[in-house]
Amino acid sequence: MIRTLSLIVTMAASLAFSGFASADAWQNGVHYRTLTTPVSTASEEGVEVAEVFWYGCPHCYNFKPLSEAWEEKAPDYVNYVRLPAVLGESWAPHAFAFYALESMGELDKVHDALFEALAGERRPLNSAESLADFVAGYGVDAEAFVDAYNSFAVRSRVRQAQTKIMGAQVTGTPTMLVNGKYVVNATMAKGHENVLKVVDYLVSKERGASE
């Protein structure tokens, strides 16, 4: 009885979170795409929601406050991750910067500033050295940043992220990847706000499947 009650409460919370839990609201092949071959997730527990982005993307810049508000309200079982995409040669330094800062525990200091500088101001921060000078202005050790940027561990993280992004056949940013199975973007969902509504639906779908 207690377990049944707990399950009912969990399902009710999931439905309240989803906003649109009806299968009629969002359609596969129209509002989202199901991958023929799922890609790996960082954890086997919970439901992963991955945001594929680029610091220099103006659409990502506009989507950022919406996705951050969604992340803040997401249930505990949601594992929210960010994947910096390298869909062009000029994107690569920014993916390396993301993982370098993350490995240093300094990402929170500079994440917003990098978006502002690259997408908002279109500053030419396209090398380890120029990025090091930039992050130093926010209290990050420039030499340690360059060391991390050039490290094997960061190269591996960038390579793993791109393997996942390519496996999901992502061709633009921002794109949301739900539990390694579903791809959603603003073109498919007809707007950034709808992207997150579709993500709500897919998260609830995956949560229900795991119960």
PDB file of C-alpha atoms in Angstrom, residues 28-207:
ATOM      1  CA  ASN A  28       7.678  11.716 -32.983  1.00  0.00           C
ATOM      2  CA  GLY A  29       9.061  12.804 -36.339  1.00  0.00           C
ATOM      3  CA  VAL A  30       7.318  16.163 -36.038  1.00  0.00           C
ATOM      4  CA  HIS A  31       8.216  17.824 -32.726  1.00  0.00           C
ATOM      5  CA  TYR A  32      11.104  15.524 -31.832  1.00  0.00           C
ATOM      6  CA  ARG A  33      13.169  12.752 -33.387  1.00  0.00           C
ATOM      7  CA  THR A  34      13.796   9.298 -31.947  1.00  0.00           C
ATOM      8  CA  LEU A  35      17.288   7.952 -32.590  1.00  0.00           C
ATOM      9  CA  THR A  36      17.492   4.599 -34.346  1.00  0.00           C
ATOM     10  CA  THR A  37      20.597   3.861 -32.292  1.00  0.00           C
ATOM     11  CA  PRO A  38      20.625   5.563 -28.851  1.00  0.00           C
ATOM     12  CA  VAL A  39      23.817   7.219 -27.681  1.00  0.00           C
ATOM     13  CA  SER A  40      25.409   6.693 -24.282  1.00  0.00           C
ATOM     14  CA  THR A  41      24.452   8.686 -21.215  1.00  0.00           C
ATOM     15  CA  ALA A  42      26.770   9.757 -18.413  1.00  0.00           C
ATOM     16  CA  SER A  43      24.826   7.695 -15.861  1.00  0.00           C
ATOM     17  CA  GLU A  44      22.469   4.730 -15.977  1.00  0.00           C
ATOM     18  CA  GLU A  45      20.446   6.269 -13.149  1.00  0.00           C
ATOM     19  CA  GLY A  46      17.721   8.854 -13.694  1.00  0.00           C
ATOM     20  CA  VAL A  47      16.899  10.643 -16.963  1.00  0.00           C
ATOM     21  CA  GLU A  48      19.647  12.571 -18.708  1.00  0.00           C
ATOM     22  CA  VAL A  49      18.865  15.860 -20.426  1.00  0.00           C
ATOM     23  CA  ALA A  50      21.829  17.093 -22.463  1.00  0.00           C
ATOM     24  CA  GLU A  51      22.000  20.610 -23.874  1.00  0.00           C
ATOM     25  CA  VAL A  52      24.180  20.773 -26.986  1.00  0.00           C
ATOM     26  CA  PHE A  53      25.483  24.324 -27.323  1.00  0.00           C
ATOM     27  CA  TRP A  54      28.185  26.665 -28.585  1.00  0.00           C
ATOM     28  CA  TYR A  55      29.338  29.746 -26.704  1.00  0.00           C
ATOM     29  CA  GLY A  56      29.316  31.738 -29.945  1.00  0.00           C
ATOM     30  CA  CYS A  57      25.758  30.785 -30.933  1.00  0.00           C
ATOM     31  CA  PRO A  58      23.262  33.678 -30.609  1.00  0.00           C
ATOM     32  CA  HIS A  59      20.364  31.217 -30.448  1.00  0.00           C
ATOM     33  CA  CYS A  60      22.057  29.419 -27.534  1.00  0.00           C
ATOM     34  CA  TYR A  61      22.565  32.814 -25.913  1.00  0.00           C
ATOM     35  CA  ASN A  62      18.823  33.521 -26.144  1.00  0.00           C
ATOM     36  CA  PHE A  63      17.923  29.990 -25.037  1.00  0.00           C
ATOM     37  CA  LYS A  64      20.251  30.103 -22.027  1.00  0.00           C
ATOM     38  CA  PRO A  65      17.926  31.809 -19.488  1.00  0.00           C
ATOM     39  CA  LEU A  66      15.071  29.500 -20.464  1.00  0.00           C
ATOM     40  CA  SER A  67      17.137  26.335 -20.144  1.00  0.00           C
ATOM     41  CA  GLU A  68      18.643  27.478 -16.852  1.00  0.00           C
ATOM     42  CA  ALA A  69      15.186  28.160 -15.404  1.00  0.00           C
ATOM     43  CA  TRP A  70      14.072  24.715 -16.583  1.00  0.00           C
ATOM     44  CA  GLU A  71      17.136  23.064 -15.050  1.00  0.00           C
ATOM     45  CA  GLU A  72      16.558  24.796 -11.718  1.00  0.00           C
ATOM     46  CA  LYS A  73      13.011  23.420 -11.473  1.00  0.00           C
ATOM     47  CA  ALA A  74      13.760  19.953 -12.829  1.00  0.00           C
ATOM     48  CA  PRO A  75      13.055  16.935 -10.589  1.00  0.00           C
ATOM     49  CA  ASP A  76      15.913  15.289  -8.723  1.00  0.00           C
ATOM     50  CA  TYR A  77      15.912  12.331 -11.093  1.00  0.00           C
ATOM     51  CA  VAL A  78      16.914  14.556 -14.042  1.00  0.00           C
ATOM     52  CA  ASN A  79      20.640  14.628 -14.801  1.00  0.00           C
ATOM     53  CA  TYR A  80      21.258  17.875 -16.676  1.00  0.00           C
ATOM     54  CA  VAL A  81      24.491  18.063 -18.648  1.00  0.00           C
ATOM     55  CA  ARG A  82      25.963  20.465 -21.190  1.00  0.00           C
ATOM     56  CA  LEU A  83      27.770  19.312 -24.309  1.00  0.00           C
ATOM     57  CA  PRO A  84      29.846  21.953 -26.120  1.00  0.00           C
ATOM     58  CA  ALA A  85      29.581  21.198 -29.822  1.00  0.00           C
ATOM     59  CA  VAL A  86      32.324  21.402 -32.423  1.00  0.00           C
ATOM     60  CA  LEU A  87      30.303  21.764 -35.630  1.00  0.00           C
ATOM     61  CA  GLY A  88      32.918  24.007 -37.183  1.00  0.00           C
ATOM     62  CA  GLU A  89      36.667  24.500 -36.813  1.00  0.00           C
ATOM     63  CA  SER A  90      36.248  27.821 -34.989  1.00  0.00           C
ATOM     64  CA  TRP A  91      34.075  26.141 -32.341  1.00  0.00           C
ATOM     65  CA  ALA A  92      36.802  23.823 -31.065  1.00  0.00           C
ATOM     66  CA  PRO A  93      38.653  26.284 -28.754  1.00  0.00           C
ATOM     67  CA  HIS A  94      35.435  27.010 -26.897  1.00  0.00           C
ATOM     68  CA  ALA A  95      34.718  23.315 -26.278  1.00  0.00           C
ATOM     69  CA  PHE A  96      38.263  22.927 -24.935  1.00  0.00           C
ATOM     70  CA  ALA A  97      37.746  26.009 -22.743  1.00  0.00           C
ATOM     71  CA  PHE A  98      34.509  24.585 -21.322  1.00  0.00           C
ATOM     72  CA  TYR A  99      36.098  21.310 -20.248  1.00  0.00           C
ATOM     73  CA  ALA A 100      39.307  22.985 -19.073  1.00  0.00           C
ATOM     74  CA  LEU A 101      37.327  25.276 -16.768  1.00  0.00           C
ATOM     75  CA  GLU A 102      35.119  22.402 -15.617  1.00  0.00           C
ATOM     76  CA  SER A 103      38.164  20.293 -14.751  1.00  0.00           C
ATOM     77  CA  MET A 104      39.568  23.209 -12.733  1.00  0.00           C
ATOM     78  CA  GLY A 105      36.306  23.768 -10.858  1.00  0.00           C
ATOM     79  CA  GLU A 106      36.196  27.282 -12.306  1.00  0.00           C
ATOM     80  CA  LEU A 107      33.375  27.003 -14.841  1.00  0.00           C
ATOM     81  CA  ASP A 108      30.813  28.900 -12.775  1.00  0.00           C
ATOM     82  CA  LYS A 109      33.098  31.931 -12.666  1.00  0.00           C
ATOM     83  CA  VAL A 110      33.267  32.333 -16.426  1.00  0.00           C
ATOM     84  CA  HIS A 111      30.384  30.451 -18.074  1.00  0.00           C
ATOM     85  CA  ASP A 112      28.072  33.476 -18.339  1.00  0.00           C
ATOM     86  CA  ALA A 113      30.935  35.784 -19.320  1.00  0.00           C
ATOM     87  CA  LEU A 114      32.004  33.512 -22.172  1.00  0.00           C
ATOM     88  CA  PHE A 115      28.490  33.536 -23.595  1.00  0.00           C
ATOM     89  CA  GLU A 116      28.367  37.326 -23.339  1.00  0.00           C
ATOM     90  CA  ALA A 117      31.793  37.781 -24.943  1.00  0.00           C
ATOM     91  CA  LEU A 118      31.380  35.256 -27.771  1.00  0.00           C
ATOM     92  CA  ALA A 119      27.673  35.303 -28.644  1.00  0.00           C
ATOM     93  CA  GLY A 120      26.825  38.768 -27.365  1.00  0.00           C
ATOM     94  CA  GLU A 121      29.924  40.785 -28.275  1.00  0.00           C
ATOM     95  CA  ARG A 122      31.471  38.428 -30.881  1.00  0.00           C
ATOM     96  CA  ARG A 123      34.935  38.852 -29.427  1.00  0.00           C
ATOM     97  CA  PRO A 124      37.783  36.967 -31.195  1.00  0.00           C
ATOM     98  CA  LEU A 125      38.613  34.497 -28.423  1.00  0.00           C
ATOM     99  CA  ASN A 126      39.780  31.655 -30.628  1.00  0.00           C
ATOM    100  CA  SER A 127      42.953  30.329 -29.038  1.00  0.00           C
ATOM    101  CA  ALA A 128      44.149  28.962 -25.719  1.00  0.00           C
ATOM    102  CA  GLU A 129      46.146  32.151 -25.130  1.00  0.00           C
ATOM    103  CA  SER A 130      43.340  34.627 -25.864  1.00  0.00           C
ATOM    104  CA  LEU A 131      40.932  32.586 -23.776  1.00  0.00           C
ATOM    105  CA  ALA A 132      43.480  32.379 -20.950  1.00  0.00           C
ATOM    106  CA  ASP A 133      43.822  36.169 -20.936  1.00  0.00           C
ATOM    107  CA  PHE A 134      40.045  36.475 -20.855  1.00  0.00           C
ATOM    108  CA  VAL A 135      39.401  34.041 -17.998  1.00  0.00           C
ATOM    109  CA  ALA A 136      42.260  35.597 -15.996  1.00  0.00           C
ATOM    110  CA  GLY A 137      40.093  38.692 -15.751  1.00  0.00           C
ATOM    111  CA  TYR A 138      37.626  36.604 -13.750  1.00  0.00           C
ATOM    112  CA  GLY A 139      40.124  35.232 -11.268  1.00  0.00           C
ATOM    113  CA  VAL A 140      41.128  32.069 -13.125  1.00  0.00           C
ATOM    114  CA  ASP A 141      44.836  31.217 -13.167  1.00  0.00           C
ATOM    115  CA  ALA A 142      45.852  31.693 -16.827  1.00  0.00           C
ATOM    116  CA  GLU A 143      48.784  29.275 -16.782  1.00  0.00           C
ATOM    117  CA  ALA A 144      46.758  26.536 -15.103  1.00  0.00           C
ATOM    118  CA  PHE A 145      43.995  27.122 -17.652  1.00  0.00           C
ATOM    119  CA  VAL A 146      46.370  26.624 -20.605  1.00  0.00           C
ATOM    120  CA  ASP A 147      47.759  23.465 -18.997  1.00  0.00           C
ATOM    121  CA  ALA A 148      44.245  22.078 -18.558  1.00  0.00           C
ATOM    122  CA  TYR A 149      43.227  23.207 -22.064  1.00  0.00           C
ATOM    123  CA  ASN A 150      46.117  21.237 -23.589  1.00  0.00           C
ATOM    124  CA  SER A 151      45.757  18.203 -21.323  1.00  0.00           C
ATOM    125  CA  PHE A 152      44.966  14.684 -22.464  1.00  0.00           C
ATOM    126  CA  ALA A 153      41.968  14.572 -20.111  1.00  0.00           C
ATOM    127  CA  VAL A 154      40.348  17.615 -21.735  1.00  0.00           C
ATOM    128  CA  ARG A 155      41.076  16.346 -25.247  1.00  0.00           C
ATOM    129  CA  SER A 156      39.375  13.104 -24.278  1.00  0.00           C
ATOM    130  CA  ARG A 157      36.303  14.912 -22.920  1.00  0.00           C
ATOM    131  CA  VAL A 158      35.988  16.968 -26.091  1.00  0.00           C
ATOM    132  CA  ARG A 159      36.325  13.851 -28.239  1.00  0.00           C
ATOM    133  CA  GLN A 160      33.721  11.965 -26.183  1.00  0.00           C
ATOM    134  CA  ALA A 161      31.260  14.853 -26.443  1.00  0.00           C
ATOM    135  CA  GLN A 162      31.665  15.050 -30.217  1.00  0.00           C
ATOM    136  CA  THR A 163      31.206  11.294 -30.579  1.00  0.00           C
ATOM    137  CA  LYS A 164      27.920  11.593 -28.701  1.00  0.00           C
ATOM    138  CA  ILE A 165      26.799  14.645 -30.694  1.00  0.00           C
ATOM    139  CA  MET A 166      27.668  13.004 -34.013  1.00  0.00           C
ATOM    140  CA  GLY A 167      25.966   9.793 -32.937  1.00  0.00           C
ATOM    141  CA  ALA A 168      22.784  11.770 -32.284  1.00  0.00           C
ATOM    142  CA  GLN A 169      23.129  13.408 -35.733  1.00  0.00           C
ATOM    143  CA  VAL A 170      22.979  16.889 -34.247  1.00  0.00           C
ATOM    144  CA  THR A 171      23.603  19.526 -36.926  1.00  0.00           C
ATOM    145  CA  GLY A 172      22.859  22.776 -35.085  1.00  0.00           C
ATOM    146  CA  THR A 173      22.646  24.449 -31.703  1.00  0.00           C
ATOM    147  CA  PRO A 174      20.934  24.649 -29.336  1.00  0.00           C
ATOM    148  CA  THR A 175      19.687  21.073 -29.419  1.00  0.00           C
ATOM    149  CA  MET A 176      18.361  19.013 -26.532  1.00  0.00           C
ATOM    150  CA  LEU A 177      19.132  15.311 -26.263  1.00  0.00           C
ATOM    151  CA  VAL A 178      16.885  13.391 -23.860  1.00  0.00           C
ATOM    152  CA  ASN A 179      18.223  10.198 -22.285  1.00  0.00           C
ATOM    153  CA  GLY A 180      20.362   9.480 -25.326  1.00  0.00           C
ATOM    154  CA  LYS A 181      17.211   8.595 -27.292  1.00  0.00           C
ATOM    155  CA  TYR A 182      15.413  11.732 -28.431  1.00  0.00           C
ATOM    156  CA  VAL A 183      16.528  14.909 -30.198  1.00  0.00           C
ATOM    157  CA  VAL A 184      14.616  18.209 -29.947  1.00  0.00           C
ATOM    158  CA  ASN A 185      15.389  21.619 -31.432  1.00  0.00           C
ATOM    159  CA  ALA A 186      13.538  24.878 -31.991  1.00  0.00           C
ATOM    160  CA  THR A 187      12.843  24.187 -35.670  1.00  0.00           C
ATOM    161  CA  MET A 188      11.083  20.929 -34.861  1.00  0.00           C
ATOM    162  CA  ALA A 189       9.263  22.178 -31.767  1.00  0.00           C
ATOM    163  CA  LYS A 190       8.418  25.583 -33.279  1.00  0.00           C
ATOM    164  CA  GLY A 191      10.211  27.762 -30.740  1.00  0.00           C
ATOM    165  CA  HIS A 192      12.548  27.649 -27.751  1.00  0.00           C
ATOM    166  CA  GLU A 193       9.720  27.599 -25.215  1.00  0.00           C
ATOM    167  CA  ASN A 194       8.170  24.589 -26.943  1.00  0.00           C
ATOM    168  CA  VAL A 195      11.522  22.795 -26.951  1.00  0.00           C
ATOM    169  CA  LEU A 196      11.355  22.645 -23.178  1.00  0.00           C
ATOM    170  CA  LYS A 197       7.724  21.541 -23.225  1.00  0.00           C
ATOM    171  CA  VAL A 198       8.684  18.665 -25.510  1.00  0.00           C
ATOM    172  CA  VAL A 199      11.591  17.872 -23.189  1.00  0.00           C
ATOM    173  CA  ASP A 200       9.112  17.831 -20.283  1.00  0.00           C
ATOM    174  CA  TYR A 201       7.012  15.281 -22.149  1.00  0.00           C
ATOM    175  CA  LEU A 202       9.980  13.088 -23.050  1.00  0.00           C
ATOM    176  CA  VAL A 203      11.380  13.196 -19.513  1.00  0.00           C
ATOM    177  CA  SER A 204       8.022  12.026 -18.174  1.00  0.00           C
ATOM    178  CA  LYS A 205       7.882   9.348 -20.876  1.00  0.00           C
ATOM    179  CA  GLU A 206      11.301   8.025 -19.890  1.00  0.00           C
ATOM    180  CA  ARG A 207      10.543   8.256 -16.180  1.00  0.00           C
TER     181      ARG A 207
END
